[in-house]
Short mmCIF file of C-alpha atoms in Angstrom, two decimals:
data_model
loop_
_atom_site.label_atom_id
_atom_site.label_comp_id
_atom_site.label_asym_id
_atom_site.label_seq_id
_atom_site.Cartn_x
_atom_site.Cartn_y
_atom_site.Cartn_z
CA MET A 918 -5.92 7.82 -22.70
CA ASN A 919 -4.24 10.94 -21.09
CA ILE A 920 -3.09 10.69 -17.59
CA ALA A 921 -1.71 13.38 -15.49
CA VAL A 922 0.74 13.14 -12.32
CA LEU A 923 -0.38 14.76 -9.26
CA GLY A 924 2.69 15.41 -6.86
CA ALA A 925 6.57 14.55 -7.24
CA TRP A 926 6.71 13.91 -3.42
CA HIS A 927 6.64 10.16 -3.18
CA VAL A 928 9.73 8.04 -3.91
CA HIS A 929 7.36 5.88 -6.22
CA THR A 930 6.60 9.07 -8.47
CA MET A 931 9.24 7.79 -11.04
CA GLU A 932 8.36 4.61 -10.83
CA TYR A 933 4.42 4.83 -11.35
CA SER A 934 4.97 7.70 -14.06
CA THR A 935 7.48 5.35 -16.01
CA ALA A 936 4.91 2.87 -16.03
CA LEU A 937 2.25 5.08 -17.50
CA GLN A 938 4.74 5.94 -20.15
CA LYS A 939 5.61 2.35 -20.93
CA ASN A 940 1.83 1.28 -21.12
CA PRO A 941 0.51 1.46 -24.62
CA ASP A 942 -3.04 2.50 -23.48
CA SER A 943 -1.74 5.31 -21.61
CA THR A 944 -0.30 8.86 -22.26
CA LEU A 945 1.35 10.76 -19.46
CA CYS A 946 0.47 14.22 -20.28
CA CYS A 947 1.74 16.49 -17.60
CA LEU A 948 2.56 16.81 -13.90
CA TRP A 949 1.39 19.15 -11.18
CA ASP A 950 3.00 19.57 -7.71
CA SER A 951 2.45 21.82 -4.86
CA ASP A 952 6.05 22.69 -4.85
CA PRO A 953 6.61 24.30 -8.18
CA GLU A 954 10.48 23.77 -7.85
CA ARG A 955 10.19 20.00 -7.25
CA GLY A 956 7.39 19.76 -9.60
CA ALA A 957 9.39 21.35 -12.37
CA GLN A 958 12.42 19.19 -11.98
CA MET A 959 10.41 15.87 -11.87
CA ALA A 960 8.55 16.97 -15.23
CA GLU A 961 11.76 17.56 -16.89
CA LYS A 962 12.99 14.29 -15.74
CA LEU A 963 10.16 12.77 -17.34
CA GLY A 964 9.98 14.92 -20.56
CA VAL A 965 6.49 16.12 -19.80
CA PRO A 966 4.84 19.76 -19.11
CA PHE A 967 4.82 21.03 -15.73
CA GLN A 968 1.65 22.56 -15.09
CA PRO A 969 1.58 24.72 -11.90
CA ASP A 970 -2.32 24.97 -11.72
CA LEU A 971 -4.03 22.05 -10.20
CA ASP A 972 -7.45 23.51 -11.25
CA ALA A 973 -6.04 23.75 -14.76
CA VAL A 974 -5.38 20.09 -14.62
CA LEU A 975 -8.51 19.03 -13.46
CA SER A 976 -10.69 21.11 -15.59
CA ASP A 977 -9.01 19.60 -18.71
CA PRO A 978 -11.38 17.43 -20.44
CA SER A 979 -8.59 15.57 -22.29
CA ILE A 980 -7.38 14.01 -19.01
CA GLU A 981 -9.22 11.25 -18.00
CA GLY A 982 -7.11 10.35 -14.90
CA VAL A 983 -4.59 11.21 -12.20
CA SER A 984 -1.80 9.00 -10.80
CA VAL A 985 -1.46 10.81 -7.18
CA THR A 986 1.88 10.71 -5.31
CA THR A 987 1.53 13.85 -3.40
CA ALA A 988 2.72 13.74 0.51
CA THR A 989 -0.02 11.80 2.40
CA SER A 990 -1.25 15.14 3.85
CA GLU A 991 -2.12 16.54 0.63
CA HIS A 992 -4.46 13.36 -0.05
CA PRO A 993 -7.65 14.59 1.10
CA GLN A 994 -7.54 17.92 -0.78
CA VAL A 995 -6.11 16.47 -4.03
CA LEU A 996 -8.27 13.26 -4.02
CA MET A 997 -11.60 14.76 -3.59
CA ALA A 998 -10.94 17.69 -6.09
CA ALA A 999 -9.81 15.08 -8.70
CA ALA A 1000 -13.08 12.83 -8.16
CA LYS A 1001 -15.31 16.09 -8.31
CA ALA A 1002 -13.70 16.71 -11.33
CA GLY A 1003 -14.71 13.24 -12.71
CA LYS A 1004 -11.07 11.92 -13.06
CA HIS A 1005 -10.28 8.51 -12.34
CA ILE A 1006 -7.88 8.05 -9.66
CA PHE A 1007 -4.70 5.92 -8.81
CA THR A 1008 -3.10 6.82 -5.85
CA GLU A 1009 -0.15 5.70 -3.74
CA LYS A 1010 -0.95 4.37 0.04
CA VAL A 1011 -2.09 5.30 2.60
CA LEU A 1012 -5.53 7.01 1.73
CA ALA A 1013 -5.41 9.38 4.89
CA PHE A 1014 -4.28 10.11 8.31
CA THR A 1015 -7.62 9.80 10.01
CA ASN A 1016 -10.70 7.54 9.69
CA GLU A 1017 -12.77 10.81 9.16
CA GLU A 1018 -10.76 11.92 6.15
CA ALA A 1019 -11.06 8.52 4.71
CA GLU A 1020 -14.37 8.44 4.92
CA GLU A 1021 -14.90 11.79 3.45
CA ILE A 1022 -12.85 10.78 0.44
CA ALA A 1023 -14.74 7.42 -0.09
CA LYS A 1024 -18.05 9.04 -0.04
CA THR A 1025 -16.82 11.61 -2.82
CA VAL A 1026 -15.15 8.99 -4.78
CA LYS A 1027 -18.33 6.88 -4.52
CA GLU A 1028 -20.59 9.58 -5.57
CA SER A 1029 -18.32 10.55 -8.50
CA GLY A 1030 -18.85 7.05 -10.00
CA ILE A 1031 -15.01 7.08 -10.79
CA ILE A 1032 -12.57 4.07 -10.93
CA PHE A 1033 -10.25 4.14 -8.26
CA THR A 1034 -7.30 2.07 -7.17
CA ILE A 1035 -4.79 2.45 -4.46
CA SER A 1036 -1.44 0.55 -4.90
CA TYR A 1037 -1.20 -2.89 -2.90
CA PRO A 1038 1.64 -4.07 -4.96
CA HIS A 1039 2.24 -7.09 -2.97
CA LYS A 1040 -0.91 -8.82 -3.68
CA THR A 1041 0.41 -9.46 -7.10
CA ARG A 1042 3.01 -11.55 -6.10
CA PRO A 1043 3.06 -15.11 -6.98
CA THR A 1044 4.21 -16.39 -3.67
CA LEU A 1045 1.42 -14.32 -1.79
CA LYS A 1046 -1.28 -15.21 -4.19
CA ALA A 1047 -0.38 -19.11 -3.73
CA ALA A 1048 -0.39 -18.67 0.18
CA LYS A 1049 -3.60 -17.21 -0.14
CA GLU A 1050 -5.22 -20.15 -2.48
CA ILE A 1051 -3.63 -22.77 0.46
CA LEU A 1052 -5.04 -20.82 3.11
CA GLU A 1053 -8.35 -20.85 1.54
CA SER A 1054 -8.15 -24.41 0.54
CA GLY A 1055 -8.26 -25.51 4.27
CA LYS A 1056 -5.03 -27.58 4.09
CA LEU A 1057 -3.83 -25.38 6.73
CA GLY A 1058 -6.85 -25.99 8.90
CA GLN A 1059 -7.72 -23.04 11.07
CA VAL A 1060 -5.30 -20.38 10.85
CA THR A 1061 -3.99 -19.41 14.44
CA TYR A 1062 -1.10 -17.30 13.62
CA ALA A 1063 0.48 -15.00 10.66
CA ARG A 1064 3.30 -12.85 10.47
CA VAL A 1065 4.74 -10.62 7.93
CA ARG A 1066 8.13 -9.00 7.94
CA ASN A 1067 8.77 -6.30 5.31
CA VAL A 1068 11.87 -4.05 6.14
CA HIS A 1069 14.75 -2.25 4.27
CA ASN A 1070 17.52 -0.10 5.37
CA GLY A 1071 16.56 3.33 4.13
CA SER A 1072 17.27 5.07 7.47
CA THR A 1073 20.48 3.68 8.36
CA ALA A 1074 21.98 3.66 4.51
CA GLY A 1075 20.42 7.22 4.15
CA TRP A 1076 18.73 6.90 0.79
CA LEU A 1077 15.22 7.96 1.98
CA PRO A 1078 14.55 11.36 1.22
CA PRO A 1079 14.41 13.57 4.56
CA HIS A 1080 10.75 14.68 3.84
CA PHE A 1081 9.96 10.82 4.75
CA TYR A 1082 10.59 11.65 8.26
CA ASN A 1083 8.10 14.96 8.41
CA ALA A 1084 5.32 13.58 10.49
CA ALA A 1085 3.06 16.90 9.31
CA GLU A 1086 3.53 15.28 5.86
CA THR A 1087 3.71 11.63 6.42
CA GLY A 1088 1.69 11.15 9.30
CA GLY A 1089 4.32 8.71 10.86
CA GLY A 1090 7.25 6.74 10.14
CA ALA A 1091 8.14 3.35 9.02
CA MET A 1092 4.76 1.89 9.88
CA MET A 1093 2.95 4.42 7.84
CA ASP A 1094 4.68 3.81 4.86
CA LEU A 1095 6.72 0.45 4.64
CA GLY A 1096 4.33 -1.26 7.52
CA ALA A 1097 1.30 -0.45 4.93
CA HIS A 1098 2.17 -3.78 3.16
CA PRO A 1099 2.22 -6.16 6.11
CA MET A 1100 -1.02 -4.39 7.44
CA TYR A 1101 -2.93 -4.73 4.27
CA THR A 1102 -1.50 -8.23 3.61
CA LEU A 1103 -2.68 -9.55 7.04
CA HIS A 1104 -6.19 -7.76 6.42
CA TRP A 1105 -6.39 -9.36 2.83
CA LEU A 1106 -5.34 -13.04 4.44
CA MET A 1107 -6.91 -12.86 7.85
CA GLY A 1108 -10.04 -10.63 7.26
CA GLU A 1109 -11.08 -8.17 9.76
CA PRO A 1110 -9.11 -7.91 13.19
CA LYS A 1111 -10.93 -6.70 16.58
CA SER A 1112 -7.99 -5.28 18.38
CA VAL A 1113 -4.22 -4.11 17.92
CA VAL A 1114 -1.30 -3.52 20.23
CA SER A 1115 1.86 -1.75 18.88
CA MET A 1116 5.62 -0.97 19.90
CA PHE A 1117 7.34 1.44 17.66
CA THR A 1118 11.08 2.97 18.48
CA THR A 1119 13.82 5.11 16.78
CA VAL A 1120 16.95 3.55 16.25
CA THR A 1121 18.61 6.47 14.28
CA GLY A 1122 17.13 9.48 16.44
CA LYS A 1123 14.61 10.40 13.28
CA PRO A 1124 11.31 12.30 14.53
CA VAL A 1125 9.39 9.54 13.43
CA GLU A 1126 9.78 5.74 14.25
CA ASP A 1127 12.07 3.71 11.87
CA ASN A 1128 11.26 0.50 13.82
CA ALA A 1129 7.94 -1.03 14.31
CA VAL A 1130 5.79 -3.95 15.33
CA SER A 1131 2.02 -4.41 15.52
CA VAL A 1132 0.24 -7.51 16.57
CA LEU A 1133 -3.31 -7.66 15.57
CA GLU A 1134 -6.11 -10.04 17.14
CA PHE A 1135 -8.76 -11.66 15.20
CA GLU A 1136 -12.19 -12.72 16.37
CA ASN A 1137 -11.26 -16.49 16.32
CA GLY A 1138 -8.39 -15.67 18.41
CA ALA A 1139 -5.86 -15.72 15.74
CA LEU A 1140 -2.78 -13.32 15.93
CA GLY A 1141 -1.15 -11.42 13.11
CA VAL A 1142 2.21 -9.74 13.59
CA SER A 1143 3.10 -6.79 11.34
CA GLU A 1144 7.09 -6.05 11.38
CA THR A 1145 8.29 -3.11 9.66
CA GLY A 1146 11.29 -0.86 9.46
CA PHE A 1147 13.78 1.31 7.99
CA VAL A 1148 16.75 -0.02 9.90
CA SER A 1149 17.38 -3.56 8.74
CA THR A 1150 19.89 -4.57 6.20
CA GLY A 1151 19.77 -8.23 3.93
CA LEU A 1152 16.71 -9.67 5.64
CA PRO A 1153 14.36 -11.42 3.47
CA TYR A 1154 10.50 -10.59 3.13
CA VAL A 1155 8.78 -13.13 5.27
CA LEU A 1156 5.10 -14.53 5.51
CA GLU A 1157 4.24 -17.29 8.14
CA LEU A 1158 0.99 -18.92 8.45
CA SER A 1159 0.23 -21.37 11.03
CA GLY A 1160 -2.66 -23.51 11.46
CA THR A 1161 -4.37 -26.30 13.16
CA LYS A 1162 -3.55 -28.78 10.37
CA GLY A 1163 -0.33 -27.27 8.83
CA SER A 1164 1.97 -24.32 8.24
CA LEU A 1165 3.49 -21.75 5.44
CA MET A 1166 6.47 -19.75 5.10
CA VAL A 1167 7.34 -17.63 2.26
CA HIS A 1168 11.00 -16.41 1.95
CA ASN A 1169 11.29 -13.72 -0.53
CA ASP A 1170 10.21 -15.84 -3.66
CA LEU A 1171 10.15 -19.50 -1.94
CA LEU A 1172 7.38 -20.86 -0.57
CA GLU A 1173 7.42 -23.75 1.64
CA TYR A 1174 4.18 -25.36 3.63
CA SER A 1175 3.37 -28.56 5.40
CA SER A 1176 -0.12 -30.24 5.47
CA GLU A 1177 -1.60 -33.59 6.32
CA GLU A 1178 -0.91 -34.28 2.70
CA THR A 1179 2.95 -33.62 3.27
CA GLU A 1180 2.88 -35.64 6.42
CA GLY A 1181 3.56 -32.44 8.40
CA LYS A 1182 6.90 -31.95 6.54
CA LEU A 1183 7.66 -28.63 4.78
CA VAL A 1184 7.96 -29.01 1.13
CA LYS A 1185 8.72 -26.41 -1.44
CA LEU A 1186 5.65 -25.57 -3.89
CA GLU A 1187 7.53 -25.91 -7.25
CA THR A 1188 4.64 -24.30 -9.24
CA LEU A 1189 3.87 -20.92 -8.31
CA PRO A 1190 0.80 -18.65 -10.22
CA GLU A 1191 1.76 -16.15 -12.66
CA PRO A 1192 1.89 -12.54 -11.02
CA ASP A 1193 -0.95 -10.35 -11.42
CA PRO A 1194 -0.67 -7.14 -13.34
CA MET A 1195 0.66 -4.11 -11.13
CA PRO A 1196 -1.91 -2.21 -9.53
CA ILE A 1197 -1.13 0.98 -11.91
CA ASP A 1198 -1.34 -1.50 -15.04
CA ALA A 1199 -4.54 -2.97 -13.87
CA TRP A 1200 -6.13 0.31 -13.35
CA ILE A 1201 -5.31 1.74 -16.68
CA ALA A 1202 -6.72 -1.77 -18.30
CA ALA A 1203 -9.93 -1.10 -16.12
CA LEU A 1204 -10.18 2.48 -17.69
CA GLY A 1205 -10.13 0.91 -20.96
CA GLY A 1206 -12.93 -1.57 -20.38
CA LYS A 1207 -10.60 -4.65 -19.60
CA GLY A 1208 -11.06 -6.24 -16.23
CA THR A 1209 -11.89 -4.67 -12.93
CA ALA A 1210 -9.69 -2.22 -11.09
CA PRO A 1211 -7.96 -3.75 -8.07
CA ASN A 1212 -7.87 -2.39 -4.43
CA GLY A 1213 -10.77 0.01 -4.56
CA ILE A 1214 -11.74 2.80 -1.90
CA ASP A 1215 -13.26 0.50 0.78
CA GLU A 1216 -9.87 -1.55 0.72
CA ALA A 1217 -8.17 1.99 0.95
CA VAL A 1218 -10.36 3.18 4.16
CA ALA A 1219 -9.54 -0.22 5.65
CA LEU A 1220 -5.99 0.39 5.67
CA THR A 1221 -6.24 3.54 7.25
CA ARG A 1222 -8.31 2.23 9.99
CA LEU A 1223 -5.76 -0.24 10.80
CA MET A 1224 -2.93 2.51 10.66
CA VAL A 1225 -5.23 4.58 13.05
CA GLY A 1226 -5.72 1.64 15.35
CA ALA A 1227 -1.98 0.97 15.41
CA TYR A 1228 -0.75 4.46 15.88
CA GLU A 1229 -3.28 5.16 18.61
CA SER A 1230 -2.22 1.88 20.48
CA TYR A 1231 1.40 3.22 20.09
CA ARG A 1232 0.46 6.56 21.51
CA THR A 1233 -1.62 5.40 24.59
CA GLY A 1234 0.56 2.39 25.37
CA ALA A 1235 -2.85 0.22 25.34
CA LYS A 1236 -4.66 -2.20 23.13
CA ASN A 1237 -6.62 -0.30 20.71
CA VAL A 1238 -10.09 -2.24 19.71
CA PHE A 1239 -11.66 -1.38 16.36
#
């Protein structure tokens, strides 16, 4: 099936586009970008035609779906236009800057009947799949605390593109980009939060935050801590879950847990589940009638709601109640 790439703005454009080219069930047929120079350069790298006219892409009946890697500021226009044209959508996170925009996009997607997936790749990881299984088994008892740390050194090492610091295009900094992963992971594991408190800082002097922590409060009194940043080097990905009967720790690909059956001692989980297909591959499979597309429009709206609350708390210096 023919898939068009909409946008060469994002750092993952090449990754997703290459995945489409490697997938035997998809053909990357063209690329559009609102910046013709940027779009033409990326199209040349991918070896596909550059199409400067978005309407021409969306009106082409041979194109079944689109992979959207525009600036987040362009999501409402591009996503709704694609949905109205009947194109199936795979998109980079986050969905939109505001709850109102997210709801408008969701309404259009649902009315169109298209297959929609937003990219939440951490949910495919064996360690996180195992963590969710252990949590849902009751071995940890009532979960009282969760923490996710997801950081890199993109700002201090200088490898993030300059436009990632343009708030007009991104809607924020480290929390809006890298922090999306801890936020959707906490939502996936813990459910709906009732409030959030945030503290963001700028270590490198960029116009958006490069160091960020948000604390989510849940109905049962549990807390969830989301840590992210562009200014940390060599720190592992971390997930911690604490409960009334046990606890669990993930450090990169290592999972250890304690429960009544381990007599309270942390033990390594020796056998992890297989990873799920990456979201873009699962989306392509769903387009071909093989399985269900993950991370649908409701999950996309939920992440925007969390982000809006986190940024509102930072701006006001107060707890934001959802």
